[in-house]
Amino acid sequence: MPYDIPRELMWYRYGSWMMLYGSGGHLVGFSTSRWLSRHDSDTTDTMGLWSRCHDEQCSHLSPNEVPGWLVAVRVLECVGVVLIAMWLLKYLCMKVQTDEPPFKWWTRLTRLEEILAIFLGCITLPAVGVFGVASANDTELKDFSLSWSFWLVVGGASISTLGGFVIAIKRIPAFSAPKPNTRTIGPTGRGRQLEGGANNTRSAQHAVGEAPRRHGDVTNIFNVSAEADYQRGRNSPYCWTDVGHSPPVYSLAVAPGHTVHSGGERNPHPSTQVLDFSFSPPPPYEAVVNELPPPYQALPSAPNLP
């Protein structure tokens, strides 16, 4: 099944749709010959980057008919098309992927989209600006006016660039590690120790400020362990597992919109586990200790939360 973006990362989907639709409009405008048009009583003349048409009969522009400013626009537009092709290749690779990518590749791919979109805007928008100004000042084209192919490129490049900015603006808080507010859960006096039995839930809640737990406030808990959870990009929700058992038995699940950093260490005392958590934003908020889903097996004394 192709990789599906989590609900919390819908901003990425919106930005990708903007880039996809904008790129489609850009390519249509690039390849058609309706950048300029002139309508007489009986005839219609049009001109694009590559051809010129009289009524329905079109011919390629000869080198003698191509002014220097049009050559520059062609070069910039071709570079823009290459950037679009690179983005489409990356987009298709992510759509056909059968498993979630490692976290570092996920962040690199989103950064690549941002860079491609912003470069596309920096290259294409000045190119269409040059085309609009130069064609208006060209004496041979004084009777022509800008037509729909030109505006498709302008709109497509603008939407694609805006989509890249949407991804960039929303990625920064989603993937950056904010400064944590550290709390320790353990037998050191800074919190309560996590032991077997139903007290696990209350201990975790007490350590983060006695936040009441309501059903549905905590989303699914992933069966991954310790710091690999954050590195793999499974950030919905951020989870930290009990490092006192192998495989881990309990996991601290944080409500959506909160972040967990840092790690833990095993307590020499065999009946307890010392976990050092960092929370951002600061507690109190929803936090519970729950069973891990299969394939991990919880201890018989593990709480069975609804």
XYZ file of C-alpha atoms in Angstrom:
306
model
C 0.000 0.000 0.000
C 1.506 3.371 -0.938
C 2.764 5.549 1.859
C -0.024 7.759 3.213
C 0.762 11.039 4.948
C -0.439 11.252 8.570
C -3.318 13.540 9.396
C -1.005 15.869 11.299
C 1.019 16.361 8.092
C -1.895 17.411 5.898
C -0.100 20.700 5.257
C 2.385 18.689 3.187
C -0.448 17.277 1.090
C -1.930 20.731 0.527
C 1.438 22.151 -0.515
C 2.049 19.201 -2.835
C -1.346 19.638 -4.491
C -0.594 23.309 -5.079
C 2.744 22.407 -6.645
C 1.161 19.654 -8.744
C -1.630 21.804 -10.171
C 0.680 24.782 -10.625
C 3.213 22.645 -12.469
C 0.491 21.306 -14.769
C -0.618 24.796 -15.729
C 2.985 25.851 -16.180
C 3.734 22.996 -18.579
C 0.601 23.674 -20.655
C 1.484 27.341 -20.996
C 5.110 26.550 -21.793
C 4.243 24.230 -24.670
C 1.441 26.231 -26.352
C 1.702 29.169 -28.746
C -0.726 31.599 -27.135
C 1.663 33.826 -25.248
C 0.776 36.722 -27.552
C -2.257 37.185 -29.763
C -3.583 39.688 -32.288
C -7.112 39.657 -33.594
C -8.075 41.323 -36.866
C -11.455 41.302 -38.509
C -10.802 38.067 -40.391
C -7.582 36.599 -38.984
C -5.946 35.729 -35.691
C -2.190 35.766 -35.190
C -0.581 34.177 -32.146
C 2.963 33.655 -30.922
C 4.574 31.465 -28.289
C 8.098 30.657 -27.207
C 8.640 28.249 -30.066
C 6.153 28.932 -32.854
C 4.042 31.568 -34.533
C 0.562 30.932 -35.927
C -1.591 32.630 -38.537
C -5.141 31.435 -38.028
C -4.665 27.661 -37.645
C -1.383 27.354 -39.552
C 1.672 27.353 -37.303
C 5.385 27.385 -38.051
C 8.461 27.281 -35.854
C 10.248 30.547 -35.275
C 13.399 30.775 -37.349
C 16.612 31.943 -35.658
C 16.344 35.265 -37.483
C 12.917 35.871 -35.915
C 14.037 35.257 -32.350
C 15.204 38.387 -30.512
C 17.736 38.188 -27.716
C 15.198 38.720 -24.950
C 13.145 35.770 -26.218
C 16.251 33.553 -26.140
C 16.768 34.497 -22.489
C 13.128 33.729 -21.683
C 13.430 30.359 -23.426
C 16.507 29.413 -21.407
C 14.919 30.373 -18.085
C 11.687 28.577 -18.926
C 13.585 25.415 -19.903
C 15.374 25.489 -16.549
C 11.971 25.847 -14.888
C 10.667 22.798 -16.755
C 13.696 20.794 -15.576
C 12.910 21.765 -11.974
C 9.296 20.690 -12.474
C 10.454 17.337 -13.878
C 12.715 16.802 -10.855
C 9.859 17.552 -8.473
C 7.442 15.254 -10.339
C 10.004 12.428 -10.192
C 10.390 12.888 -6.446
C 6.616 13.074 -6.002
C 6.037 9.840 -7.939
C 8.776 8.048 -5.997
C 7.064 8.918 -2.709
C 3.616 7.932 -4.014
C 4.680 4.434 -5.117
C 6.744 3.770 -1.994
C 5.450 0.761 -0.088
C 6.639 1.727 3.383
C 7.273 4.829 5.423
C 10.602 6.470 4.629
C 13.261 6.949 7.291
C 12.852 10.242 9.091
C 16.040 11.793 7.695
C 14.952 11.049 4.133
C 11.496 12.445 4.831
C 12.940 15.772 5.977
C 15.388 15.841 3.078
C 12.624 15.232 0.558
C 10.469 18.001 1.976
C 13.452 20.348 1.920
C 14.055 19.345 -1.705
C 10.483 20.311 -2.559
C 10.896 23.675 -0.901
C 14.133 24.360 -2.749
C 12.746 23.303 -6.132
C 9.586 25.377 -5.709
C 11.424 28.495 -4.586
C 14.000 28.198 -7.372
C 11.150 27.686 -9.838
C 9.592 30.959 -8.735
C 12.924 32.798 -8.764
C 13.601 31.650 -12.344
C 10.171 31.603 -13.978
C 8.570 34.751 -12.596
C 11.443 37.022 -13.740
C 11.323 35.258 -17.128
C 7.646 36.053 -17.677
C 8.292 39.579 -16.440
C 10.980 40.028 -19.087
C 8.646 38.586 -21.715
C 5.810 40.936 -20.799
C 7.946 44.084 -20.741
C 10.051 43.250 -23.813
C 7.095 42.218 -25.960
C 5.307 45.464 -25.107
C 8.359 47.480 -26.204
C 9.053 45.454 -29.375
C 7.911 47.436 -32.421
C 7.172 44.277 -34.411
C 4.810 43.073 -31.677
C 3.134 46.375 -30.821
C -0.273 45.129 -32.007
C -0.049 41.929 -29.945
C -1.391 41.500 -26.420
C -0.590 38.949 -23.735
C -2.731 35.824 -24.059
C -3.764 32.805 -21.989
C -0.556 30.754 -22.343
C 1.386 33.579 -20.733
C -1.060 33.856 -17.847
C -1.069 30.083 -17.348
C 2.685 30.178 -16.801
C 2.382 33.145 -14.438
C -0.389 31.479 -12.427
C 1.243 28.039 -12.433
C 4.621 29.336 -11.282
C 2.998 31.472 -8.576
C 0.891 28.597 -7.218
C 3.850 26.176 -7.269
C 6.063 28.643 -5.430
C 3.344 29.335 -2.877
C 2.986 25.572 -2.335
C 6.704 25.360 -1.617
C 6.404 28.135 0.954
C 3.450 26.335 2.583
C 5.591 23.213 2.996
C 8.553 25.229 4.282
C 6.586 27.283 6.814
C 4.734 24.266 8.213
C 7.749 21.932 8.189
C 9.878 24.104 10.467
C 7.751 23.696 13.647
C 6.780 20.122 12.773
C 10.299 18.758 12.319
C 12.396 21.070 14.446
C 13.238 20.073 18.010
C 12.017 22.844 20.359
C 13.665 23.480 23.712
C 12.320 20.866 26.117
C 11.031 21.266 29.652
C 12.628 18.313 31.431
C 10.823 16.150 33.983
C 12.244 12.958 35.483
C 10.061 9.981 36.336
C 11.910 7.707 38.725
C 12.802 6.905 42.357
C 15.006 10.003 42.673
C 12.437 12.326 44.255
C 11.865 14.329 41.076
C 8.896 12.218 40.093
C 7.349 8.858 40.775
C 8.825 5.543 39.835
C 7.165 3.482 37.155
C 6.297 0.079 38.564
C 4.072 -2.774 37.482
C 0.343 -2.562 38.058
C -2.389 0.030 37.664
C -0.345 2.741 39.413
C 1.597 3.219 36.189
C -1.111 5.410 34.746
C -1.407 7.630 37.822
C 2.357 7.852 38.205
C 2.830 9.143 34.699
C -0.045 11.583 35.020
C 1.199 12.857 38.378
C 4.668 13.443 36.984
C 3.295 15.717 34.272
C 0.857 17.621 36.463
C -2.090 15.338 37.245
C -3.668 15.962 33.856
C -6.975 14.062 33.635
C -7.103 11.498 30.889
C -10.113 11.514 28.588
C -10.774 8.753 26.120
C -9.738 9.737 22.614
C -7.196 12.386 23.620
C -4.286 10.042 22.990
C -3.866 8.590 19.528
C -2.392 5.223 18.567
C 0.829 4.093 20.210
C 3.537 2.768 17.935
C 5.550 -0.331 18.770
C 8.933 1.294 18.439
C 11.557 1.874 21.067
C 13.221 4.889 22.616
C 15.011 7.435 20.468
C 14.496 5.574 17.197
C 10.876 6.731 17.404
C 11.759 10.380 16.843
C 14.511 9.654 14.329
C 12.202 7.574 12.149
C 9.728 10.396 11.903
C 6.814 8.624 13.568
C 5.718 11.859 15.169
C 1.981 11.214 15.523
C 2.085 10.926 18.480
C 5.616 11.097 19.888
C 6.093 8.038 22.094
C 8.774 6.906 24.506
C 9.032 3.285 25.523
C 9.995 1.671 28.776
C 13.713 0.952 28.392
C 13.754 -1.364 31.422
C 12.566 -4.349 29.413
C 13.626 -5.881 26.148
C 11.455 -5.869 24.157
C 9.946 -2.759 25.758
C 6.667 -3.236 27.602
C 5.186 0.153 28.372
C 5.111 3.324 26.358
C 4.420 6.929 27.283
C 2.033 8.376 24.717
C 1.762 12.124 24.355
C -1.320 13.864 23.036
C -1.150 15.266 19.481
C 0.562 18.618 19.247
C 3.148 17.856 21.938
C 6.697 16.646 21.606
C 8.866 14.286 23.628
C 12.664 14.438 23.545
C 15.626 12.872 25.374
C 15.803 9.257 26.537
C 16.159 7.075 29.615
C 18.376 4.686 31.511
C 17.801 1.415 33.310
C 17.523 1.549 37.074
C 19.846 -0.949 38.827
C 16.857 -1.950 40.939
C 15.147 -4.722 38.935
C 11.567 -3.777 39.854
C 11.618 -0.190 38.608
C 12.676 1.711 35.531
C 14.032 5.244 35.551
C 12.915 7.237 32.525
C 14.086 10.767 31.836
C 11.556 12.539 29.612
C 11.528 16.004 28.146
C 8.203 17.568 27.235
C 7.485 20.410 24.866
C 5.252 22.421 25.343
C 5.584 22.162 29.122
C 3.158 19.989 31.103
C 0.469 19.535 32.227
C -1.182 17.778 29.334
C -2.450 14.323 28.409
C 0.040 11.545 29.087
C -0.600 7.900 29.935
C 1.309 4.662 30.140
C -0.303 2.038 27.969
C 0.304 -1.410 26.560
C 2.237 -1.634 23.356
C 0.338 -3.161 20.445
C 1.479 -6.442 18.857
C 4.000 -7.843 18.180
C 5.221 -6.785 21.637
C 3.702 -8.601 24.609
C 2.898 -6.605 27.733
C 3.460 -7.934 31.227
C 0.416 -9.532 32.896
C 0.264 -6.575 35.293
C 0.163 -3.991 32.514
C -2.870 -1.684 32.690
C -5.546 -2.335 30.110
C -6.647 1.188 29.208
C -9.703 1.768 27.010
